[in-house]
Amino acid sequence: MTRLCTYTAALVAVSLPSTGAQLLSLRHNSSNIPVPSSSTGNECGSEPDPCPNCDGDFITDINDQTYSVSCNAVINATERYLVTSSSPVNSSKSCVEACDEDSDCLGAQWTPNGECIIASGEIWKLINHPGTNAFVKVGANGTNNNEPSPPQGECSYSNIVCPVCDRQYVTDSKNKTYQVFCDSQLFSEDNYSLQQWFSAQGCTLACDDVAWCEGSTYFADRDCELANGTDVFPQQQPGYTAFLPVPATTKAPQTSPSRYNTLAGYSNYSTPTSASATPMPTPTPACNLKDPSCPACEGASVTDCFNRTYVISCSSVPICDSIVKRANGTIQSECLEYCDSDPDCLVAIWDGGRCDLCNNVLDGTAILDERIPSDYAVFFPATYEGRTIANEATSATWESISTVANVLSAL
């Protein structure tokens, strides 16, 4: 959530506009934002307002600072401030120059009513918003620490550069490690193209957010593709960068003679076993309707305080147009209320207190063949596009805080 605070007398904290628009991931790192050519400056940026001519391009202001231009977008950041300086800020260009004056500023946006808002702290995403134009500093790393950027010859998560990072390992901000393959694209049974703007780092985080993702491919400066299947491996493709997750277990795959040909045999969840011990049958736990968990509550149906009915799934995940990280530290009922309040939300994914929303289009589902942790549940709508997903045995209500639900007789 955007933190509201006061910066100086000349800045007023603001919040994001209420919108159900699609989220667009921001290119955070300078190594993933192409350096504009010498001809680029002659083609756009000569007018006081660079939009729409410079959309997707770059401008360099009078202070020799370069910005990427995204027309019809607002910046979602941890801190955003309205500029109320005594000096006139009456155009996009003067708004960008106001950003130059603040050493913590990572980007600026110019609104239709002539307001200049600057962003600092950490930039998360760009959000489509007609009329507002966003400008992000080339080289902004998304945080306000004062650590120097890694040199070009060193590979790190914040500095994914090819060919330096080829076959190297990077660990993302969610503590998941990937092996990098330069000039490579992942071959898989299914590939899902995310209709968003991504950095290379954001492409790995998008894979983290999807249980079925077996790797990701970053290409064309903004595009990200997630791989799904039992046989996923990199194949040569100039200009592309592939990321294969390093298994959480140290056990080598049993089904592949090659280290790189496939991820089959790896599992995100592992259960220690003993060859000498005889497995004892485990009783199936009953579904606690006030605190649903998997796998006991597979097929349970709940209706929340906004009278929207969901069906709990423990064995499948949605294939979505986009997945939005909504909140951490939530309970299931709060996650559903977040989904209700977002007009684009179709499915709520609750994972140990983290709430993710499946937005815009539900393309289908993927069956999970892994052991699902108990603090994980996917809430599908009872009906979608006129198709009944579950037959309700009785009506059930999920109050604002506590849960009361009935287990379905059938899906």
mmCIF file of C-alpha atoms in Angstrom:
data_model
loop_
_atom_site.group_PDB
_atom_site.id
_atom_site.type_symbol
_atom_site.label_atom_id
_atom_site.label_comp_id
_atom_site.label_asym_id
_atom_site.label_seq_id
_atom_site.Cartn_x
_atom_site.Cartn_y
_atom_site.Cartn_z
ATOM 1 C CA MET A 1 0.000 0.000 0.000
ATOM 2 C CA THR A 2 1.302 3.465 -0.838
ATOM 3 C CA ARG A 3 2.645 5.058 2.332
ATOM 4 C CA LEU A 4 1.358 8.567 2.924
ATOM 5 C CA CYS A 5 3.705 10.974 4.648
ATOM 6 C CA THR A 6 4.977 14.545 4.482
ATOM 7 C CA TYR A 7 8.303 15.272 2.798
ATOM 8 C CA THR A 8 8.833 19.047 2.894
ATOM 9 C CA ALA A 9 6.622 22.089 2.987
ATOM 10 C CA ALA A 10 6.719 22.100 -0.789
ATOM 11 C CA LEU A 11 5.486 18.527 -1.149
ATOM 12 C CA VAL A 12 2.106 17.043 -0.239
ATOM 13 C CA ALA A 13 1.589 13.286 0.019
ATOM 14 C CA VAL A 14 -0.974 11.846 -2.374
ATOM 15 C CA SER A 15 -2.590 8.482 -3.014
ATOM 16 C CA LEU A 16 -3.254 6.589 -6.228
ATOM 17 C CA PRO A 17 -6.514 7.195 -8.086
ATOM 18 C CA SER A 18 -9.173 4.554 -7.681
ATOM 19 C CA THR A 19 -9.108 2.502 -10.857
ATOM 20 C CA GLY A 20 -9.671 -1.012 -12.035
ATOM 21 C CA ALA A 21 -7.160 -0.618 -14.827
ATOM 22 C CA GLN A 22 -4.661 -3.298 -15.764
ATOM 23 C CA LEU A 23 -1.390 -3.228 -13.867
ATOM 24 C CA LEU A 24 1.776 -2.802 -15.897
ATOM 25 C CA SER A 25 5.050 -3.862 -14.328
ATOM 26 C CA LEU A 26 7.761 -1.219 -14.457
ATOM 27 C CA ARG A 27 11.245 -1.636 -15.879
ATOM 28 C CA HIS A 28 13.239 -1.019 -12.694
ATOM 29 C CA ASN A 29 16.855 -1.411 -13.687
ATOM 30 C CA SER A 30 18.988 0.621 -16.022
ATOM 31 C CA SER A 31 20.487 -2.518 -17.497
ATOM 32 C CA ASN A 32 17.043 -3.491 -18.752
ATOM 33 C CA ILE A 33 16.092 -0.094 -20.168
ATOM 34 C CA PRO A 34 17.681 0.455 -23.555
ATOM 35 C CA VAL A 35 19.909 3.499 -23.836
ATOM 36 C CA PRO A 36 18.333 5.899 -26.335
ATOM 37 C CA SER A 37 20.211 6.392 -29.569
ATOM 38 C CA SER A 38 21.485 9.772 -30.627
ATOM 39 C CA SER A 39 18.643 10.126 -33.127
ATOM 40 C CA THR A 40 15.954 9.500 -30.515
ATOM 41 C CA GLY A 41 16.281 12.971 -29.006
ATOM 42 C CA ASN A 42 15.633 14.595 -32.382
ATOM 43 C CA GLU A 43 12.412 12.689 -32.934
ATOM 44 C CA CYS A 44 10.532 13.513 -29.752
ATOM 45 C CA GLY A 45 10.706 15.762 -26.737
ATOM 46 C CA SER A 46 10.837 19.082 -28.546
ATOM 47 C CA GLU A 47 7.340 20.049 -27.339
ATOM 48 C CA PRO A 48 6.529 21.082 -23.730
ATOM 49 C CA ASP A 49 4.429 17.922 -23.397
ATOM 50 C CA PRO A 50 6.217 14.797 -24.737
ATOM 51 C CA CYS A 51 2.978 12.817 -24.978
ATOM 52 C CA PRO A 52 1.744 11.218 -27.107
ATOM 53 C CA ASN A 53 4.687 11.516 -29.537
ATOM 54 C CA CYS A 54 7.263 10.091 -27.092
ATOM 55 C CA ASP A 55 5.213 7.242 -25.641
ATOM 56 C CA GLY A 56 7.584 4.318 -25.043
ATOM 57 C CA ASP A 57 10.570 6.488 -25.920
ATOM 58 C CA PHE A 58 13.062 8.611 -23.949
ATOM 59 C CA ILE A 59 13.574 12.290 -23.225
ATOM 60 C CA THR A 60 16.610 14.065 -21.790
ATOM 61 C CA ASP A 61 15.911 17.236 -19.810
ATOM 62 C CA ILE A 62 17.988 20.388 -19.371
ATOM 63 C CA ASN A 63 19.840 18.745 -16.483
ATOM 64 C CA ASP A 64 21.015 15.953 -18.821
ATOM 65 C CA GLN A 65 18.877 13.370 -16.963
ATOM 66 C CA THR A 66 17.179 10.789 -19.172
ATOM 67 C CA TYR A 67 13.631 9.558 -18.510
ATOM 68 C CA SER A 68 11.531 6.821 -20.076
ATOM 69 C CA VAL A 69 8.099 8.061 -21.135
ATOM 70 C CA SER A 70 4.831 6.184 -20.534
ATOM 71 C CA CYS A 71 1.759 8.104 -21.666
ATOM 72 C CA ASN A 72 -1.603 7.446 -20.012
ATOM 73 C CA ALA A 73 -0.056 5.897 -16.904
ATOM 74 C CA VAL A 74 0.480 6.655 -13.222
ATOM 75 C CA ILE A 75 3.333 5.488 -10.990
ATOM 76 C CA ASN A 76 2.586 3.104 -8.135
ATOM 77 C CA ALA A 77 5.311 3.685 -5.548
ATOM 78 C CA THR A 78 5.832 3.489 -1.810
ATOM 79 C CA GLU A 79 5.965 7.292 -1.540
ATOM 80 C CA ARG A 80 4.340 9.884 -3.815
ATOM 81 C CA TYR A 81 4.217 13.638 -3.291
ATOM 82 C CA LEU A 82 2.399 16.537 -4.896
ATOM 83 C CA VAL A 83 4.823 19.309 -5.829
ATOM 84 C CA THR A 84 3.660 22.684 -4.479
ATOM 85 C CA SER A 85 6.789 24.691 -5.157
ATOM 86 C CA SER A 86 6.671 28.472 -5.531
ATOM 87 C CA SER A 87 8.489 28.058 -8.843
ATOM 88 C CA PRO A 88 6.079 27.502 -11.727
ATOM 89 C CA VAL A 89 5.513 23.834 -12.568
ATOM 90 C CA ASN A 90 3.233 24.201 -15.558
ATOM 91 C CA SER A 91 4.226 21.430 -17.959
ATOM 92 C CA SER A 92 5.451 17.864 -18.118
ATOM 93 C CA LYS A 93 8.980 19.085 -18.697
ATOM 94 C CA SER A 94 9.003 21.353 -15.652
ATOM 95 C CA CYS A 95 7.559 18.468 -13.614
ATOM 96 C CA VAL A 96 10.463 16.271 -14.697
ATOM 97 C CA GLU A 97 12.892 19.032 -13.752
ATOM 98 C CA ALA A 98 11.262 19.149 -10.299
ATOM 99 C CA CYS A 99 12.148 15.476 -9.980
ATOM 100 C CA ASP A 100 15.767 16.332 -10.808
ATOM 101 C CA GLU A 101 15.880 18.676 -7.822
ATOM 102 C CA ASP A 102 15.022 15.873 -5.401
ATOM 103 C CA SER A 103 17.861 13.358 -5.015
ATOM 104 C CA ASP A 104 15.373 10.700 -3.834
ATOM 105 C CA CYS A 105 13.015 11.118 -6.786
ATOM 106 C CA LEU A 106 12.743 8.076 -9.057
ATOM 107 C CA GLY A 107 10.047 9.384 -11.372
ATOM 108 C CA ALA A 108 7.396 12.011 -11.989
ATOM 109 C CA GLN A 109 3.878 12.133 -13.375
ATOM 110 C CA TRP A 110 1.885 14.981 -14.887
ATOM 111 C CA THR A 111 -1.896 14.914 -14.434
ATOM 112 C CA PRO A 112 -4.597 16.328 -16.755
ATOM 113 C CA ASN A 113 -5.423 19.074 -14.232
ATOM 114 C CA GLY A 114 -1.822 20.317 -14.174
ATOM 115 C CA GLU A 115 -0.543 18.616 -11.028
ATOM 116 C CA CYS A 116 3.010 17.329 -10.717
ATOM 117 C CA ILE A 117 3.532 14.249 -8.547
ATOM 118 C CA ILE A 118 6.947 12.768 -7.857
ATOM 119 C CA ALA A 119 7.645 9.204 -6.687
ATOM 120 C CA SER A 120 10.375 7.922 -4.369
ATOM 121 C CA GLY A 121 11.112 4.951 -2.130
ATOM 122 C CA GLU A 122 10.381 1.965 -4.361
ATOM 123 C CA ILE A 123 8.513 1.925 -7.654
ATOM 124 C CA TRP A 124 6.306 -1.134 -7.989
ATOM 125 C CA LYS A 125 4.310 -0.767 -11.183
ATOM 126 C CA LEU A 126 2.788 1.560 -13.733
ATOM 127 C CA ILE A 127 -1.007 1.628 -13.871
ATOM 128 C CA ASN A 128 -2.995 2.587 -16.960
ATOM 129 C CA HIS A 129 -4.727 5.912 -16.349
ATOM 130 C CA PRO A 130 -5.957 8.053 -19.275
ATOM 131 C CA GLY A 131 -4.603 11.577 -19.418
ATOM 132 C CA THR A 132 -1.808 11.189 -16.864
ATOM 133 C CA ASN A 133 1.753 10.766 -18.123
ATOM 134 C CA ALA A 134 4.586 9.038 -16.249
ATOM 135 C CA PHE A 135 8.329 9.663 -16.514
ATOM 136 C CA VAL A 136 10.793 7.260 -14.876
ATOM 137 C CA LYS A 137 14.505 7.984 -14.496
ATOM 138 C CA VAL A 138 16.700 5.749 -16.594
ATOM 139 C CA GLY A 139 18.885 4.010 -14.043
ATOM 140 C CA ALA A 140 16.298 4.143 -11.244
ATOM 141 C CA ASN A 141 16.747 0.882 -9.357
ATOM 142 C CA GLY A 142 13.465 1.033 -7.474
ATOM 143 C CA THR A 143 14.984 1.655 -4.033
ATOM 144 C CA ASN A 144 16.464 4.573 -2.175
ATOM 145 C CA ASN A 145 19.520 2.865 -0.762
ATOM 146 C CA ASN A 146 22.823 4.528 -1.422
ATOM 147 C CA GLU A 147 24.659 1.398 -2.464
ATOM 148 C CA PRO A 148 26.524 1.781 -5.753
ATOM 149 C CA SER A 149 25.252 -0.138 -8.753
ATOM 150 C CA PRO A 150 27.177 -3.328 -9.540
ATOM 151 C CA PRO A 151 29.808 -2.908 -12.244
ATOM 152 C CA GLN A 152 28.931 -4.128 -15.737
ATOM 153 C CA GLY A 153 31.337 -7.057 -15.347
ATOM 154 C CA GLU A 154 29.554 -8.420 -12.259
ATOM 155 C CA CYS A 155 26.339 -10.442 -12.425
ATOM 156 C CA SER A 156 23.738 -9.922 -9.698
ATOM 157 C CA TYR A 157 19.964 -9.883 -9.416
ATOM 158 C CA SER A 158 19.907 -6.094 -9.715
ATOM 159 C CA ASN A 159 22.318 -6.211 -12.653
ATOM 160 C CA ILE A 160 21.176 -8.995 -14.992
ATOM 161 C CA VAL A 161 23.301 -8.311 -18.079
ATOM 162 C CA CYS A 162 24.132 -10.664 -20.904
ATOM 163 C CA PRO A 163 26.519 -12.265 -21.699
ATOM 164 C CA VAL A 164 28.011 -11.652 -18.229
ATOM 165 C CA CYS A 165 25.183 -13.520 -16.481
ATOM 166 C CA ASP A 166 25.073 -16.520 -18.822
ATOM 167 C CA ARG A 167 24.835 -19.748 -16.743
ATOM 168 C CA GLN A 168 25.155 -17.686 -13.554
ATOM 169 C CA TYR A 169 22.775 -17.851 -10.572
ATOM 170 C CA VAL A 170 20.715 -14.961 -9.209
ATOM 171 C CA THR A 171 18.387 -14.859 -6.188
ATOM 172 C CA ASP A 172 15.345 -12.613 -6.438
ATOM 173 C CA SER A 173 13.674 -10.501 -3.760
ATOM 174 C CA LYS A 174 11.447 -13.445 -2.800
ATOM 175 C CA ASN A 175 14.545 -15.540 -2.039
ATOM 176 C CA LYS A 176 14.067 -17.843 -5.021
ATOM 177 C CA THR A 177 17.168 -18.693 -7.042
ATOM 178 C CA TYR A 178 17.262 -18.892 -10.851
ATOM 179 C CA GLN A 179 19.927 -19.886 -13.357
ATOM 180 C CA VAL A 180 20.281 -17.405 -16.211
ATOM 181 C CA PHE A 181 20.617 -18.489 -19.850
ATOM 182 C CA CYS A 182 21.525 -15.676 -22.251
ATOM 183 C CA ASP A 183 20.288 -15.725 -25.846
ATOM 184 C CA SER A 184 17.886 -18.489 -24.874
ATOM 185 C CA GLN A 185 14.150 -19.112 -24.736
ATOM 186 C CA LEU A 186 12.464 -21.792 -22.638
ATOM 187 C CA PHE A 187 10.943 -24.664 -24.542
ATOM 188 C CA SER A 188 7.871 -26.039 -22.772
ATOM 189 C CA GLU A 189 4.557 -27.734 -23.386
ATOM 190 C CA ASP A 190 2.735 -24.485 -22.655
ATOM 191 C CA ASN A 191 3.896 -20.871 -22.642
ATOM 192 C CA TYR A 192 1.815 -18.032 -21.227
ATOM 193 C CA SER A 193 2.570 -14.525 -22.412
ATOM 194 C CA LEU A 194 1.830 -11.880 -19.781
ATOM 195 C CA GLN A 195 0.276 -8.771 -21.295
ATOM 196 C CA GLN A 196 2.235 -6.430 -19.077
ATOM 197 C CA TRP A 197 5.484 -4.486 -19.069
ATOM 198 C CA PHE A 198 8.238 -6.269 -17.198
ATOM 199 C CA SER A 199 11.866 -5.916 -16.275
ATOM 200 C CA ALA A 200 14.016 -9.035 -16.241
ATOM 201 C CA GLN A 201 13.709 -9.001 -12.458
ATOM 202 C CA GLY A 202 9.931 -8.601 -12.659
ATOM 203 C CA CYS A 203 9.760 -11.592 -14.980
ATOM 204 C CA THR A 204 11.245 -13.860 -12.299
ATOM 205 C CA LEU A 205 8.893 -12.427 -9.676
ATOM 206 C CA ALA A 206 5.937 -13.140 -11.960
ATOM 207 C CA CYS A 207 7.043 -16.772 -12.060
ATOM 208 C CA ASP A 208 7.276 -16.800 -8.257
ATOM 209 C CA ASP A 209 3.636 -15.757 -8.057
ATOM 210 C CA VAL A 210 2.328 -18.730 -10.068
ATOM 211 C CA ALA A 211 2.466 -22.217 -8.564
ATOM 212 C CA TRP A 212 2.688 -23.962 -11.941
ATOM 213 C CA CYS A 213 5.495 -21.815 -13.368
ATOM 214 C CA GLU A 214 8.600 -23.833 -14.300
ATOM 215 C CA GLY A 215 10.643 -20.892 -15.558
ATOM 216 C CA SER A 216 10.366 -17.625 -17.441
ATOM 217 C CA THR A 217 11.679 -15.944 -20.583
ATOM 218 C CA TYR A 218 12.318 -12.207 -20.873
ATOM 219 C CA PHE A 219 12.531 -10.584 -24.296
ATOM 220 C CA ALA A 220 11.875 -7.499 -26.430
ATOM 221 C CA ASP A 221 12.777 -5.243 -23.495
ATOM 222 C CA ARG A 222 9.333 -5.474 -21.856
ATOM 223 C CA ASP A 223 7.812 -8.874 -22.473
ATOM 224 C CA CYS A 224 7.668 -11.869 -20.147
ATOM 225 C CA GLU A 225 6.586 -15.424 -20.867
ATOM 226 C CA LEU A 226 5.972 -18.122 -18.246
ATOM 227 C CA ALA A 227 6.671 -21.785 -18.971
ATOM 228 C CA ASN A 228 4.484 -24.648 -17.809
ATOM 229 C CA GLY A 229 4.995 -28.374 -18.282
ATOM 230 C CA THR A 230 7.048 -31.368 -17.245
ATOM 231 C CA ASP A 231 9.782 -30.911 -19.867
ATOM 232 C CA VAL A 232 11.152 -27.376 -19.716
ATOM 233 C CA PHE A 233 14.590 -26.468 -21.013
ATOM 234 C CA PRO A 234 16.409 -23.522 -22.682
ATOM 235 C CA GLN A 235 16.937 -23.425 -26.429
ATOM 236 C CA GLN A 236 18.953 -20.897 -28.410
ATOM 237 C CA GLN A 237 17.117 -17.680 -29.282
ATOM 238 C CA PRO A 238 19.207 -14.504 -29.813
ATOM 239 C CA GLY A 239 18.094 -11.517 -27.750
ATOM 240 C CA TYR A 240 16.077 -13.569 -25.274
ATOM 241 C CA THR A 241 16.995 -14.345 -21.641
ATOM 242 C CA ALA A 242 15.699 -17.494 -19.922
ATOM 243 C CA PHE A 243 15.431 -18.170 -16.189
ATOM 244 C CA LEU A 244 15.214 -21.694 -14.781
ATOM 245 C CA PRO A 245 14.367 -21.984 -11.064
ATOM 246 C CA VAL A 246 16.851 -23.884 -8.948
ATOM 247 C CA PRO A 247 14.955 -26.659 -7.101
ATOM 248 C CA ALA A 248 14.296 -26.182 -3.415
ATOM 249 C CA THR A 249 15.574 -29.716 -2.803
ATOM 250 C CA THR A 250 19.126 -30.807 -3.495
ATOM 251 C CA LYS A 251 17.957 -34.113 -4.928
ATOM 252 C CA ALA A 252 18.953 -34.570 -8.569
ATOM 253 C CA PRO A 253 16.112 -35.151 -11.045
ATOM 254 C CA GLN A 254 15.382 -38.817 -11.616
ATOM 255 C CA THR A 255 13.896 -38.539 -15.087
ATOM 256 C CA SER A 256 16.524 -36.506 -16.925
ATOM 257 C CA PRO A 257 20.090 -37.492 -17.814
ATOM 258 C CA SER A 258 20.937 -33.873 -18.595
ATOM 259 C CA ARG A 259 21.304 -31.012 -16.162
ATOM 260 C CA TYR A 260 19.571 -28.571 -18.473
ATOM 261 C CA ASN A 261 17.172 -30.593 -20.619
ATOM 262 C CA THR A 262 14.256 -30.762 -18.200
ATOM 263 C CA LEU A 263 12.981 -29.865 -14.765
ATOM 264 C CA ALA A 264 11.014 -33.109 -14.471
ATOM 265 C CA GLY A 265 11.625 -34.773 -11.143
ATOM 266 C CA TYR A 266 11.951 -31.570 -9.176
ATOM 267 C CA SER A 267 9.271 -30.545 -6.715
ATOM 268 C CA ASN A 268 8.700 -27.316 -4.881
ATOM 269 C CA TYR A 269 7.446 -29.268 -1.898
ATOM 270 C CA SER A 270 9.220 -32.347 -0.520
ATOM 271 C CA THR A 271 8.304 -34.756 2.264
ATOM 272 C CA PRO A 272 11.190 -36.510 4.034
ATOM 273 C CA THR A 273 10.828 -40.272 3.896
ATOM 274 C CA SER A 274 12.699 -43.200 5.385
ATOM 275 C CA ALA A 275 13.383 -46.393 3.458
ATOM 276 C CA SER A 276 13.195 -48.488 6.627
ATOM 277 C CA ALA A 277 10.053 -46.929 8.055
ATOM 278 C CA THR A 278 6.626 -48.195 7.129
ATOM 279 C CA PRO A 279 4.330 -45.276 6.289
ATOM 280 C CA MET A 280 1.431 -45.000 8.675
ATOM 281 C CA PRO A 281 -1.955 -43.959 7.336
ATOM 282 C CA THR A 282 -2.764 -40.351 8.120
ATOM 283 C CA PRO A 283 -6.375 -39.557 8.966
ATOM 284 C CA THR A 284 -7.974 -37.014 6.672
ATOM 285 C CA PRO A 285 -8.563 -33.828 8.664
ATOM 286 C CA ALA A 286 -12.038 -32.339 8.726
ATOM 287 C CA CYS A 287 -12.640 -28.997 7.053
ATOM 288 C CA ASN A 288 -12.706 -26.179 9.575
ATOM 289 C CA LEU A 289 -15.254 -23.878 7.990
ATOM 290 C CA LYS A 290 -14.158 -20.929 10.104
ATOM 291 C CA ASP A 291 -10.563 -21.244 8.910
ATOM 292 C CA PRO A 292 -10.484 -23.189 5.622
ATOM 293 C CA SER A 293 -7.276 -25.036 4.770
ATOM 294 C CA CYS A 294 -6.083 -27.516 2.165
ATOM 295 C CA PRO A 295 -6.655 -30.272 1.363
ATOM 296 C CA ALA A 296 -9.512 -30.708 3.826
ATOM 297 C CA CYS A 297 -11.642 -27.913 2.345
ATOM 298 C CA GLU A 298 -11.392 -28.936 -1.309
ATOM 299 C CA GLY A 299 -14.746 -28.025 -2.876
ATOM 300 C CA ALA A 300 -16.049 -25.945 0.006
ATOM 301 C CA SER A 301 -18.213 -22.980 -0.943
ATOM 302 C CA VAL A 302 -18.340 -19.614 0.804
ATOM 303 C CA THR A 303 -20.355 -16.466 0.201
ATOM 304 C CA ASP A 304 -18.660 -13.344 1.498
ATOM 305 C CA CYS A 305 -20.124 -10.165 2.937
ATOM 306 C CA PHE A 306 -20.578 -8.745 -0.576
ATOM 307 C CA ASN A 307 -22.779 -11.725 -1.470
ATOM 308 C CA ARG A 308 -20.265 -13.179 -3.925
ATOM 309 C CA THR A 309 -19.855 -16.957 -3.820
ATOM 310 C CA TYR A 310 -16.501 -18.678 -4.215
ATOM 311 C CA VAL A 311 -15.444 -22.323 -4.415
ATOM 312 C CA ILE A 312 -12.209 -23.423 -2.719
ATOM 313 C CA SER A 313 -9.732 -25.420 -4.803
ATOM 314 C CA CYS A 314 -6.675 -27.140 -3.394
ATOM 315 C CA SER A 315 -5.662 -28.997 -6.541
ATOM 316 C CA SER A 316 -5.639 -26.403 -9.320
ATOM 317 C CA VAL A 317 -4.440 -22.879 -9.999
ATOM 318 C CA PRO A 318 -5.914 -20.279 -12.354
ATOM 319 C CA ILE A 319 -4.310 -19.347 -15.654
ATOM 320 C CA CYS A 320 -4.816 -15.600 -15.630
ATOM 321 C CA ASP A 321 -4.316 -12.614 -17.879
ATOM 322 C CA SER A 322 -2.452 -10.992 -14.984
ATOM 323 C CA ILE A 323 -1.771 -11.706 -11.326
ATOM 324 C CA VAL A 324 -1.676 -8.776 -8.915
ATOM 325 C CA LYS A 325 0.039 -8.986 -5.534
ATOM 326 C CA ARG A 326 -2.614 -7.304 -3.396
ATOM 327 C CA ALA A 327 -1.536 -7.607 0.250
ATOM 328 C CA ASN A 328 0.429 -9.517 2.871
ATOM 329 C CA GLY A 329 -0.650 -10.524 6.360
ATOM 330 C CA THR A 330 -4.278 -11.112 5.441
ATOM 331 C CA ILE A 331 -6.895 -13.667 6.393
ATOM 332 C CA GLN A 332 -8.989 -15.434 3.744
ATOM 333 C CA SER A 333 -12.075 -13.265 4.179
ATOM 334 C CA GLU A 334 -10.031 -10.091 3.704
ATOM 335 C CA CYS A 335 -8.500 -11.530 0.546
ATOM 336 C CA LEU A 336 -11.978 -12.157 -0.875
ATOM 337 C CA GLU A 337 -13.031 -8.618 0.001
ATOM 338 C CA TYR A 338 -9.987 -7.323 -1.890
ATOM 339 C CA CYS A 339 -11.137 -9.345 -4.890
ATOM 340 C CA ASP A 340 -14.689 -8.010 -4.550
ATOM 341 C CA SER A 341 -13.483 -4.412 -4.486
ATOM 342 C CA ASP A 342 -11.419 -4.866 -7.672
ATOM 343 C CA PRO A 343 -13.706 -4.912 -10.730
ATOM 344 C CA ASP A 344 -11.076 -6.859 -12.702
ATOM 345 C CA CYS A 345 -10.613 -9.613 -10.104
ATOM 346 C CA LEU A 346 -11.909 -13.078 -10.972
ATOM 347 C CA VAL A 347 -10.021 -15.409 -8.618
ATOM 348 C CA ALA A 348 -8.428 -14.860 -5.190
ATOM 349 C CA ILE A 349 -5.274 -16.794 -4.266
ATOM 350 C CA TRP A 350 -4.439 -16.979 -0.558
ATOM 351 C CA ASP A 351 -0.994 -18.285 0.338
ATOM 352 C CA GLY A 352 -0.047 -18.199 3.995
ATOM 353 C CA GLY A 353 -1.358 -14.673 4.518
ATOM 354 C CA ARG A 354 -0.394 -13.324 1.090
ATOM 355 C CA CYS A 355 -3.300 -12.340 -1.128
ATOM 356 C CA ASP A 356 -2.880 -12.411 -4.923
ATOM 357 C CA LEU A 357 -5.629 -11.536 -7.390
ATOM 358 C CA CYS A 358 -6.196 -13.125 -10.792
ATOM 359 C CA ASN A 359 -7.378 -10.259 -12.977
ATOM 360 C CA ASN A 360 -9.011 -9.465 -16.308
ATOM 361 C CA VAL A 361 -9.369 -12.873 -18.001
ATOM 362 C CA LEU A 362 -9.525 -16.412 -16.603
ATOM 363 C CA ASP A 363 -8.007 -18.497 -19.399
ATOM 364 C CA GLY A 364 -8.380 -21.823 -17.602
ATOM 365 C CA THR A 365 -6.846 -23.839 -14.797
ATOM 366 C CA ALA A 366 -3.759 -25.975 -14.314
ATOM 367 C CA ILE A 367 -3.903 -29.131 -12.210
ATOM 368 C CA LEU A 368 -1.270 -29.355 -9.506
ATOM 369 C CA ASP A 369 0.493 -32.662 -8.957
ATOM 370 C CA GLU A 370 2.470 -31.463 -5.948
ATOM 371 C CA ARG A 371 1.656 -31.597 -2.266
ATOM 372 C CA ILE A 372 -0.143 -28.365 -1.395
ATOM 373 C CA PRO A 373 0.681 -26.689 1.934
ATOM 374 C CA SER A 374 -2.202 -26.355 4.368
ATOM 375 C CA ASP A 375 -2.050 -22.557 4.385
ATOM 376 C CA TYR A 376 -2.824 -22.294 0.665
ATOM 377 C CA ALA A 377 -6.200 -22.028 -1.076
ATOM 378 C CA VAL A 378 -7.563 -20.756 -4.378
ATOM 379 C CA PHE A 379 -11.033 -19.180 -4.409
ATOM 380 C CA PHE A 380 -12.765 -19.536 -7.772
ATOM 381 C CA PRO A 381 -16.071 -17.803 -8.523
ATOM 382 C CA ALA A 382 -19.054 -20.139 -8.282
ATOM 383 C CA THR A 383 -20.031 -19.021 -11.781
ATOM 384 C CA TYR A 384 -17.916 -17.571 -14.564
ATOM 385 C CA GLU A 385 -19.254 -16.362 -17.922
ATOM 386 C CA GLY A 386 -22.551 -18.084 -17.221
ATOM 387 C CA ARG A 387 -20.910 -21.469 -16.474
ATOM 388 C CA THR A 388 -21.622 -23.001 -13.076
ATOM 389 C CA ILE A 389 -18.394 -24.103 -11.403
ATOM 390 C CA ALA A 390 -20.029 -25.662 -8.351
ATOM 391 C CA ASN A 391 -23.493 -26.760 -7.225
ATOM 392 C CA GLU A 392 -24.278 -25.262 -3.854
ATOM 393 C CA ALA A 393 -25.886 -27.612 -1.377
ATOM 394 C CA THR A 394 -26.960 -24.817 0.926
ATOM 395 C CA SER A 395 -26.323 -21.103 1.116
ATOM 396 C CA ALA A 396 -23.321 -20.047 3.145
ATOM 397 C CA THR A 397 -22.139 -16.653 4.295
ATOM 398 C CA TRP A 398 -18.621 -15.400 4.926
ATOM 399 C CA GLU A 399 -18.903 -12.531 7.359
ATOM 400 C CA SER A 400 -16.500 -9.621 7.270
ATOM 401 C CA ILE A 401 -14.098 -11.236 9.756
ATOM 402 C CA SER A 402 -15.172 -14.805 10.548
ATOM 403 C CA THR A 403 -15.943 -17.611 8.117
ATOM 404 C CA VAL A 404 -19.059 -19.734 7.959
ATOM 405 C CA ALA A 405 -19.305 -22.098 4.974
ATOM 406 C CA ASN A 406 -20.889 -25.348 3.850
ATOM 407 C CA VAL A 407 -19.031 -28.134 2.094
ATOM 408 C CA LEU A 408 -20.442 -28.787 -1.357
ATOM 409 C CA SER A 409 -21.957 -32.098 -2.234
ATOM 410 C CA ALA A 410 -20.311 -31.988 -5.661
ATOM 411 C CA LEU A 411 -18.194 -29.800 -7.923
#
